[in-house]
Short mmCIF file of C-alpha atoms in Angstrom, two decimals:
data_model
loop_
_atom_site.label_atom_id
_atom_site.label_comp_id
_atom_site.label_asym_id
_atom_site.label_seq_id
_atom_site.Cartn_x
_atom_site.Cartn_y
_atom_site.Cartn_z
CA UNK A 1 89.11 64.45 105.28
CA UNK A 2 88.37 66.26 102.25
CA UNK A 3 85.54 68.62 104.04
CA UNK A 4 86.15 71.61 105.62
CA UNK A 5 83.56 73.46 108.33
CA UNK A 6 83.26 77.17 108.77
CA UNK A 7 81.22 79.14 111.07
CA UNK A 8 80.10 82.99 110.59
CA UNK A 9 79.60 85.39 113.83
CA UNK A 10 75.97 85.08 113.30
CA UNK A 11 75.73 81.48 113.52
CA UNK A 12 75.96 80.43 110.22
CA UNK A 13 77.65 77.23 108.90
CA UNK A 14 79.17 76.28 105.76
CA UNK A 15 81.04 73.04 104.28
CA UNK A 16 83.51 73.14 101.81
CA UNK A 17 84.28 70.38 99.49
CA UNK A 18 88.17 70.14 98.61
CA UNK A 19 88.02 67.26 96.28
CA UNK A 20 85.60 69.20 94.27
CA UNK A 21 87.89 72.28 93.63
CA UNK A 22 86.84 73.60 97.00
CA UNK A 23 83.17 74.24 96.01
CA UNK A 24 81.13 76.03 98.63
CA UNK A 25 78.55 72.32 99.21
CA UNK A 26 76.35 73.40 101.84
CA UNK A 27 75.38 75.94 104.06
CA UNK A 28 73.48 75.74 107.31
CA UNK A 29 71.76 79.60 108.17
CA UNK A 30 72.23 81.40 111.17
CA UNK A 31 70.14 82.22 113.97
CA UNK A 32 69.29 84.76 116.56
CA UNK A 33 70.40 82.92 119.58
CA UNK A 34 72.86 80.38 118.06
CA UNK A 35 76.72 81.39 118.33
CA UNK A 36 79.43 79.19 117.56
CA UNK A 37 82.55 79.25 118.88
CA UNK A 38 84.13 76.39 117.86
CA UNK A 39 83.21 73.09 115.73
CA UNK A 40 83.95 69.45 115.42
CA UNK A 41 83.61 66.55 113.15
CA UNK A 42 83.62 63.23 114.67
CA UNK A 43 83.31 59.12 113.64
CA UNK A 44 80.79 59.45 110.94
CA UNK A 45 81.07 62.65 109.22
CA UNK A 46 79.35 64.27 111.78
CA UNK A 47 79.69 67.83 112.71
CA UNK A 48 78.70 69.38 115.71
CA UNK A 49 78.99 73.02 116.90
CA UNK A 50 78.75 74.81 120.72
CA UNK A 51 78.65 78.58 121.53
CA UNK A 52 77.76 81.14 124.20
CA UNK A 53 74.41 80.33 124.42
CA UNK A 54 75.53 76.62 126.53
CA UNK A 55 74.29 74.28 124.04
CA UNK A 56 76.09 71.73 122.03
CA UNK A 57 74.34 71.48 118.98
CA UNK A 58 74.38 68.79 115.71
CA UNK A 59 73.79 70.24 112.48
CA UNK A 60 72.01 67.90 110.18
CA UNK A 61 74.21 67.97 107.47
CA UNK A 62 70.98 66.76 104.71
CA UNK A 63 68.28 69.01 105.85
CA UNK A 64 70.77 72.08 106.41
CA UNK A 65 69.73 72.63 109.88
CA UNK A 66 70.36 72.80 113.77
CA UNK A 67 68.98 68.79 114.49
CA UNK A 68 69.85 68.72 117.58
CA UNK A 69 70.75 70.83 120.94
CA UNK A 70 72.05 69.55 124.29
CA UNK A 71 73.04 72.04 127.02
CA UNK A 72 76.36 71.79 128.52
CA UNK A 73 75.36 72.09 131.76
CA UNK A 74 78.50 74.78 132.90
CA UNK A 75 77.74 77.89 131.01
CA UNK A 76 78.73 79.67 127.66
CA UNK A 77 81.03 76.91 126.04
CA UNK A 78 84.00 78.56 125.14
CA UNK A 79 86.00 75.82 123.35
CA UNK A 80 84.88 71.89 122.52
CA UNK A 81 87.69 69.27 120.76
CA UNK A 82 86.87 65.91 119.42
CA UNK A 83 88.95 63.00 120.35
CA UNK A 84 91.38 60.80 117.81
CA UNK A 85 89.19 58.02 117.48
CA UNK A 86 86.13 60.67 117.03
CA UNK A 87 83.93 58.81 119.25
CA UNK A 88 83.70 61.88 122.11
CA UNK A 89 83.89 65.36 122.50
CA UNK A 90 85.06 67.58 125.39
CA UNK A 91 84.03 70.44 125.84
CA UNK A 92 85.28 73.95 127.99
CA UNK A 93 82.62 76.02 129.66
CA UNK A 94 82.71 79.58 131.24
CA UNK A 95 82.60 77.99 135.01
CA UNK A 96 85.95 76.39 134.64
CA UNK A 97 84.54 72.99 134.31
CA UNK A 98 85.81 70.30 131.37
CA UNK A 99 83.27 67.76 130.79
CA UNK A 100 82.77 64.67 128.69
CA UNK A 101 80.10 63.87 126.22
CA UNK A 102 80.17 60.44 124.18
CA UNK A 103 79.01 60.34 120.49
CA UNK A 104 75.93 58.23 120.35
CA UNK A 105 73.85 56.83 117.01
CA UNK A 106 71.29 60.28 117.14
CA UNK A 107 73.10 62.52 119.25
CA UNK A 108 75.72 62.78 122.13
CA UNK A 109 74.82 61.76 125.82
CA UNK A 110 76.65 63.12 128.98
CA UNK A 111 79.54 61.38 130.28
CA UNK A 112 81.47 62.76 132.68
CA UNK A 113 82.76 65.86 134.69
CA UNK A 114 86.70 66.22 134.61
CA UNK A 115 88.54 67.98 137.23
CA UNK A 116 86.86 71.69 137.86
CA UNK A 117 89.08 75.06 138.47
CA UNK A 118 88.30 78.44 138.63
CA UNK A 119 88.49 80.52 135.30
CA UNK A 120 86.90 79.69 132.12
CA UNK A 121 88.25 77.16 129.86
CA UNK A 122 89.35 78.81 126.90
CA UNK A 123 91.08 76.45 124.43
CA UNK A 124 90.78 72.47 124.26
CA UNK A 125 93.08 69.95 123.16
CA UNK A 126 93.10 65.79 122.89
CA UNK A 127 96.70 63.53 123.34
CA UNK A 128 96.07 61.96 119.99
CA UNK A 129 96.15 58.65 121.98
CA UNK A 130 92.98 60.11 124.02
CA UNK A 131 94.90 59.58 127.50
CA UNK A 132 95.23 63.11 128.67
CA UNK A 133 93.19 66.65 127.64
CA UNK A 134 95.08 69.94 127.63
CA UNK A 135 92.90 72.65 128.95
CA UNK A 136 93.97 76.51 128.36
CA UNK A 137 93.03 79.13 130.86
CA UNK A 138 94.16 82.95 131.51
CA UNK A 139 97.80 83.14 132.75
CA UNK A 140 97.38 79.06 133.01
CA UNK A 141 97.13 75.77 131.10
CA UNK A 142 96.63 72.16 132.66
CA UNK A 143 96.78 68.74 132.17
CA UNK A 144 94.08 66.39 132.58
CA UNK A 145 94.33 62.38 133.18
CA UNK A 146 91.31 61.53 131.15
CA UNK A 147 90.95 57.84 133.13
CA UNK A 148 91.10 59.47 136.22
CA UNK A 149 90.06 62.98 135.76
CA UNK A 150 92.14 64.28 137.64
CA UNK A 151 94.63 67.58 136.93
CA UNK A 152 97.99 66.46 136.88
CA UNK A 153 99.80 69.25 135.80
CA UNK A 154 99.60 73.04 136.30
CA UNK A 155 101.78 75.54 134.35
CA UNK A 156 101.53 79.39 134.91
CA UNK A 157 102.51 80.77 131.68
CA UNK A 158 104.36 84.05 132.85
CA UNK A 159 105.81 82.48 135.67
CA UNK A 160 109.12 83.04 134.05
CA UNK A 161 108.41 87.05 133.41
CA UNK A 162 109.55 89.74 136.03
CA UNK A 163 106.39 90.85 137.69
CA UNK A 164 103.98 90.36 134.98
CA UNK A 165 101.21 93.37 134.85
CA UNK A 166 98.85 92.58 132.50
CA UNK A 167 97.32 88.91 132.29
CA UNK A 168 98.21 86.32 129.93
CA UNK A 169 95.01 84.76 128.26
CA UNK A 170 96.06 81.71 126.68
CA UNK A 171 94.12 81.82 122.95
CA UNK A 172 94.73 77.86 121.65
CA UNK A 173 96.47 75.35 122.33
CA UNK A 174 97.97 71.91 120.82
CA UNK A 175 98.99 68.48 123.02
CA UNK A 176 101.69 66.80 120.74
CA UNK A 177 102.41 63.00 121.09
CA UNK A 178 105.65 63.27 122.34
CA UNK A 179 104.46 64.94 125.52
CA UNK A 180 105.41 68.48 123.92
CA UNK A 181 102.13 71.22 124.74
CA UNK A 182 102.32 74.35 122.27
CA UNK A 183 100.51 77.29 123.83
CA UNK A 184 99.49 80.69 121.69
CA UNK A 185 98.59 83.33 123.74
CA UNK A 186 97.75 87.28 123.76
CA UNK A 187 101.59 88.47 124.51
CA UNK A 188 101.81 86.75 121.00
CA UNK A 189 104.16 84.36 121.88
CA UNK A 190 104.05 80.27 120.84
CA UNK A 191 105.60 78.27 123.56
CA UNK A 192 106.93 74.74 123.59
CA UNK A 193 106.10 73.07 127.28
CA UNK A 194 107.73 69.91 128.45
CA UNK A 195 104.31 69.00 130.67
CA UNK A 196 105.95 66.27 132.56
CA UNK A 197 108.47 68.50 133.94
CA UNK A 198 106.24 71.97 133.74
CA UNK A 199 109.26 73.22 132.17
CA UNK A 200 109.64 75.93 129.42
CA UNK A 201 111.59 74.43 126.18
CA UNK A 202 111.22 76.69 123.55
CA UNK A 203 109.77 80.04 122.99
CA UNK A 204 108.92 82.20 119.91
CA UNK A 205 107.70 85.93 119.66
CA UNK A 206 105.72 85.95 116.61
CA UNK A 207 103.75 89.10 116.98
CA UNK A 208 103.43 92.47 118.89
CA UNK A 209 99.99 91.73 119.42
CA UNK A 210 97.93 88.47 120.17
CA UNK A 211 98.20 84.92 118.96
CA UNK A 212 94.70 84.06 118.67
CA UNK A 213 94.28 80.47 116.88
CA UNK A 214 96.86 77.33 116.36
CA UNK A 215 96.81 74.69 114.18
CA UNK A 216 99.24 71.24 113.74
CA UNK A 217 99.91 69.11 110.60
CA UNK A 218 99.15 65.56 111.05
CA UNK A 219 102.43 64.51 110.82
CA UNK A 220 103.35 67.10 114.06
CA UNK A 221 106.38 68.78 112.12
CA UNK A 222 104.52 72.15 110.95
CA UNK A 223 102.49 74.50 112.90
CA UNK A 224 100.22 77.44 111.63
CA UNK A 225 99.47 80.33 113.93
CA UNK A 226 96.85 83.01 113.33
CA UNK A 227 97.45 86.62 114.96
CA UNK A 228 95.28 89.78 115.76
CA UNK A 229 96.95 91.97 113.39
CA UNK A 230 96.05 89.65 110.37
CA UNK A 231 99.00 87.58 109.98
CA UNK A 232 99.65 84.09 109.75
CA UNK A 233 102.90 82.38 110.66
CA UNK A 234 104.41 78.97 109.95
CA UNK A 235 106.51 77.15 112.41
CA UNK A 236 108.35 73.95 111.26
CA UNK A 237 110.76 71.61 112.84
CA UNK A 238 113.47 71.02 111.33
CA UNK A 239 117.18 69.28 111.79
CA UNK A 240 119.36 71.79 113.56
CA UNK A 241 122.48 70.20 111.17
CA UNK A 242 121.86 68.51 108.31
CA UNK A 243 121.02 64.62 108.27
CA UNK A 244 121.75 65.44 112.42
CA UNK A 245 119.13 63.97 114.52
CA UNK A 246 118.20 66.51 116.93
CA UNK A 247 115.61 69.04 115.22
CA UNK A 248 114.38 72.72 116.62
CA UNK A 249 111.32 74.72 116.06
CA UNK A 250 112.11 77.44 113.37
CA UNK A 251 109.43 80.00 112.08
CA UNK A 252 109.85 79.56 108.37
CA UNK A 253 106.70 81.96 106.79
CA UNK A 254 104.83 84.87 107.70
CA UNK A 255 102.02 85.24 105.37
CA UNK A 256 100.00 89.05 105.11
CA UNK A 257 96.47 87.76 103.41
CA UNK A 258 93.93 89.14 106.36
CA UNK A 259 93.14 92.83 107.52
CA UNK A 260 92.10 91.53 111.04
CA UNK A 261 91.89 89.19 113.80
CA UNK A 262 92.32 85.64 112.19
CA UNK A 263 90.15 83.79 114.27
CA UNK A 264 90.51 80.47 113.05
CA UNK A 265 93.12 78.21 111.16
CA UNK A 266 93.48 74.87 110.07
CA UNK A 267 96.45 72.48 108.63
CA UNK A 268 95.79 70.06 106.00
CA UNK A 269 98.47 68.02 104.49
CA UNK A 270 99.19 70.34 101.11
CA UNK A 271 97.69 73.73 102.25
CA UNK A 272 97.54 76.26 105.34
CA UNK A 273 93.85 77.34 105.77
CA UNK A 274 92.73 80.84 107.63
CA UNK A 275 90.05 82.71 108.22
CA UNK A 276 89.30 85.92 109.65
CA UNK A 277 87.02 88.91 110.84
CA UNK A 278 87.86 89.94 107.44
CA UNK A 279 84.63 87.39 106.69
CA UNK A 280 87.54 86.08 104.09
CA UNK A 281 88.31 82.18 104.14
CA UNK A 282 92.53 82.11 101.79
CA UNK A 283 93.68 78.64 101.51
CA UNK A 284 97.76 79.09 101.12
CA UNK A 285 99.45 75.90 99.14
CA UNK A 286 102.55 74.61 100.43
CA UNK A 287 104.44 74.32 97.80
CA UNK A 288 106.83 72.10 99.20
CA UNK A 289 103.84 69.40 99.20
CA UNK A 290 102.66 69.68 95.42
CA UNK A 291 103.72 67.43 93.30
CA UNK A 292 102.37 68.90 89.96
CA UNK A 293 101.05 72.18 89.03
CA UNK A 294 97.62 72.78 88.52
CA UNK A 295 94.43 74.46 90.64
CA UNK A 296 95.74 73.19 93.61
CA UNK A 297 99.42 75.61 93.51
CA UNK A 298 97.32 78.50 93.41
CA UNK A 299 96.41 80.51 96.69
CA UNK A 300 92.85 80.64 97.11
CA UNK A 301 91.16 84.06 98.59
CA UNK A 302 87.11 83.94 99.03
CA UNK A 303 86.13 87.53 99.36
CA UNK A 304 82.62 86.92 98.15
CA UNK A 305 80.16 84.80 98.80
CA UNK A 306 79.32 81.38 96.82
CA UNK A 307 75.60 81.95 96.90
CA UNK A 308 73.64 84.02 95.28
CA UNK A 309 72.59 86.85 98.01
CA UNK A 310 71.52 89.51 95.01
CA UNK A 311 68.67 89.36 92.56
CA UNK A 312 67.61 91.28 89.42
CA UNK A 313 64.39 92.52 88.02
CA UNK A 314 65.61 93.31 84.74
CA UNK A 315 61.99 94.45 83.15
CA UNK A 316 61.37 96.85 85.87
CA UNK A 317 65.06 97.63 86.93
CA UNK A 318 65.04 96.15 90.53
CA UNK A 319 67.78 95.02 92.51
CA UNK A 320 67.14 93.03 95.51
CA UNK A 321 69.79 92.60 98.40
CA UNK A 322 69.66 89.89 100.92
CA UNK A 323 70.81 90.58 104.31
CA UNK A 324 71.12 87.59 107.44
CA UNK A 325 67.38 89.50 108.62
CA UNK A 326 65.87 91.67 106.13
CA UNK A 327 65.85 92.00 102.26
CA UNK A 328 66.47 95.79 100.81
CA UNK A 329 64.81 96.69 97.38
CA UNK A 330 66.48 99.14 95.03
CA UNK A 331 65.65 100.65 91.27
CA UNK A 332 68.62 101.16 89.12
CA UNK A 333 69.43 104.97 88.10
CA UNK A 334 69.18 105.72 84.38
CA UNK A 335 71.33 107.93 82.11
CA UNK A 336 70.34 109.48 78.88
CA UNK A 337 73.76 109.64 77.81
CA UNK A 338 75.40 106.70 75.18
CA UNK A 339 79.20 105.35 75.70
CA UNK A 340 81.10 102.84 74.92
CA UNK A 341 81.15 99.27 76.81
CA UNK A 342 83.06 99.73 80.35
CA UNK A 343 82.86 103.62 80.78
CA UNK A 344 81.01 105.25 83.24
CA UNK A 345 77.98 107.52 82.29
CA UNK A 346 76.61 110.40 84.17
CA UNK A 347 73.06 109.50 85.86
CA UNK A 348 69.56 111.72 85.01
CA UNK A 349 68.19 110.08 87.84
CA UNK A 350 70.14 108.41 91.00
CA UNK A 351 69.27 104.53 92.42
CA UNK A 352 66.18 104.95 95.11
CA UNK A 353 65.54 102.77 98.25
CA UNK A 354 62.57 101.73 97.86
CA UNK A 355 61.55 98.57 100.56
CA UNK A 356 63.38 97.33 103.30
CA UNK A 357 61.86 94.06 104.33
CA UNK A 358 62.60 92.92 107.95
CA UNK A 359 62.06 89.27 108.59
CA UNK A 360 60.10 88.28 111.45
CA UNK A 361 61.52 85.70 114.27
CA UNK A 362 65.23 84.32 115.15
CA UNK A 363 65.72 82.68 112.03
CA UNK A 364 67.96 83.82 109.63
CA UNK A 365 67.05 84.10 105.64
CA UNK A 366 68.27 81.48 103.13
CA UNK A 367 67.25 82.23 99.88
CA UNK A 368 65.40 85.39 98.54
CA UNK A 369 63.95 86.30 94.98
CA UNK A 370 62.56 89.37 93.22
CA UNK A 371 60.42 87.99 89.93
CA UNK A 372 61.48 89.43 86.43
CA UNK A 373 58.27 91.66 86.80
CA UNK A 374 59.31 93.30 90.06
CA UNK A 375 55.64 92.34 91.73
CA UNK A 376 56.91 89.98 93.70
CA UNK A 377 58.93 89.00 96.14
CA UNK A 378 59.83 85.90 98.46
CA UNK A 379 62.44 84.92 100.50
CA UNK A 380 62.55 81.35 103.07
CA UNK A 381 63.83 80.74 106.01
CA UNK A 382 64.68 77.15 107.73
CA UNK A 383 61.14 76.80 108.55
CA UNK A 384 58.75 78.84 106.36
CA UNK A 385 58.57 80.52 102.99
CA UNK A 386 56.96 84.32 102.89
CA UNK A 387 55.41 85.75 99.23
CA UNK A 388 54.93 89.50 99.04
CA UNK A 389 53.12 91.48 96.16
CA UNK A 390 54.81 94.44 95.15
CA UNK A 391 53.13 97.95 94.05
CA UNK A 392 54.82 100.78 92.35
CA UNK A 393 52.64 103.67 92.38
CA UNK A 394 54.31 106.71 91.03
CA UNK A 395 56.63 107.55 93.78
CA UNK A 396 55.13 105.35 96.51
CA UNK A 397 55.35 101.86 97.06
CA UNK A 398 53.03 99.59 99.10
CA UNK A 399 54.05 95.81 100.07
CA UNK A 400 51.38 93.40 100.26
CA UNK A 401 52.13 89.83 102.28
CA UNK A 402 50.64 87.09 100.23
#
């Protein structure tokens, strides 16, 4: 679709719109005890979330908030995937359990347990005809007859390497249609399986360090891969002779945009889409795919954030910051020197500290303000709005809650 879903390491959520030059729509605040590890839209537009904490959660996409919560019933969830037709989710808990839940009209309900084996299930993938689940592990992957629920393939991953020290922790994972699974894991290697025959068909070093996060094009003949050293990599398949009918993987692009981990990447039809601990989201254009120029050839980078998180006193010269749990107040230094537009002057007096505002509970702030004044200030959470009077007396400063 033309949406796209991000989550924050403290629990935030926000929706981009891509038919609307990728404006920043909505964003759902974090909380205290809400992490989310991975998230999924499904038949309706709806987008659900799951996390450490056990709970699969629906975010009410209107009222920008958590709606609903059900718990898992295995654990931290580690990794959830939505089937083809959207209609129910699976999801991969830390007790090595896959389990089932079906998208109902105000909520999801419990379905089914698949096929239970020890070590936590770390990555998810769907057949994109919904027969079988793929289900990544450390030094292991397996396949899962959905009808039956049954494990019908297991694959150790470093069965083919000489006395393997270290363990293999698979990272993400893709089930192709033609039977092909494509594992990422933390030797930073992408592997092409043959699951039928648990045999290895292809394999490609990408990195020296970890391949943390995979994603396929819809049409199954591009891959993106996401590493811990900040790089991105394209794989494509393509004809090993031209017009000849039998095609290879080949990695094609290595991209340098992040400083760390990438965490998370997606494939939509024109663009390659990353994110990282960086806290940056760069949209890359295949250029390949773009039929004119315009906004949409240009790589997109956003390195700051599309809300307003900063406001401005400008009578009394007050900055206020917001932060995910408290609010800091500053005054602006002063010079008595005059310049010219754009250079720096030397300060009389340096910026103070004056408040830092802690908010009280789990919930995380959404909005804050600082009136032109500088007496008061307010901020709101997801459930209540706080109003504070501010004093400045001389050097001290005394907060008053309203």
């Amino acid at each position: 679709g033309a949406r796209l879903a991000l989550a924050r390491t403290d629990g935030a959520v926000e929706v981009y719109n891509f038919a609307a030059n990728y404006f920043q729509e909505k964003v759902i605040p974090g909380h205290e005890a809400r992490s989310v590890e991975s998230l999924c839209w499904t038949a309706g537009d709806r987008l659900f979330g799951a996390g450490l904490g056990g709970d699969i959660t629906e975010y009410d996409l209107s009222r920008l908030s958590a709606a609903r919560g059900v718990d898992g019933g295995g654990g931290p969830v580690w990794s959830m995937a939505a089937s083809g037709t959207g209609t129910q989710l699976a999801i991969g808990c830390e007790d090595g359990s896959v389990k089932i839940f079906q998208v109902v009209p105000g909520g999801i309900q419990f379905e089914r347990n698949l096929d239970r084996r020890k070590g936590r299930v770390l990555c998810l993938s769907w057949h994109p005809s919904d027969t079988h689940i793929v289900a990544g592990s450390i030094d292991f992957f397996r396949v899962i007859d959905v009808t039956s629920g049954q494990t019908v393939q297991r694959i150790m991953v470093n069965h083919h390497v000489e006395k393997a020290k270290r363990e293999c922790v698979v990272w993400a994972i893709a089930l192709l249609s033609r039977g092909t699974v494509v594992s990422a894991d933390s030797f930073g290697r992408v592997q092409f399986w043959d699951w039928e025959q648990g045999t290895l068909a292809e394999s490609h070093t990408v990195s020296t360090s970890a391949a943390l996060s995979l994603a396929v094009s819809e049409k199954e003949d591009s891959i993106v891969v996401g590493t811990s050293t900040g790089a991105t990599y394209q794989l494509q398949l393509l004809p090993v002779k031209l017009g000849g009918l039998e095609k290879r993987w080949v990695r094609t692009k290595p991209f340098q945009y992040h400083s760390h981990d990438v965490r998370a990447v997606a494939h939509s039809p024109t663009a390659l889409i990353s994110g990282g601990l960086d806290a940056q989201l760069v949209i890359r254009p295949l250029m390949e795919k773009i039929q004119k120029k315009g906004y949409d050839a240009a790589l997109r980078k956003f390195t700051f954030p599309h809300r307003r998180l900063v406001s401005c006193a400008r009578k009394a010269r007050l900055l206020l910051f917001q932060f995910s749990q408290h609010l800091e107040l500053w005054r602006l230094g002063s010079t008595e020197e005059t310049g010219k537009d754009g250079e720096v002057l030397p300060l009389c007096r340096m910026p103070e500290h004056l408040v830092q505002l802690k908010s009280k509970g789990p919930e995380h702030i959404y909005c804050s303000c600082v009136s032109p004044c500088g007496t008061w200030v307010g901020y709101s959470t997801a459930s209540r709005f706080q109003l504070y009077r501010v004093r400045c007396d001389g050097d001290g400063v005394s907060l008053r809650k309203v």
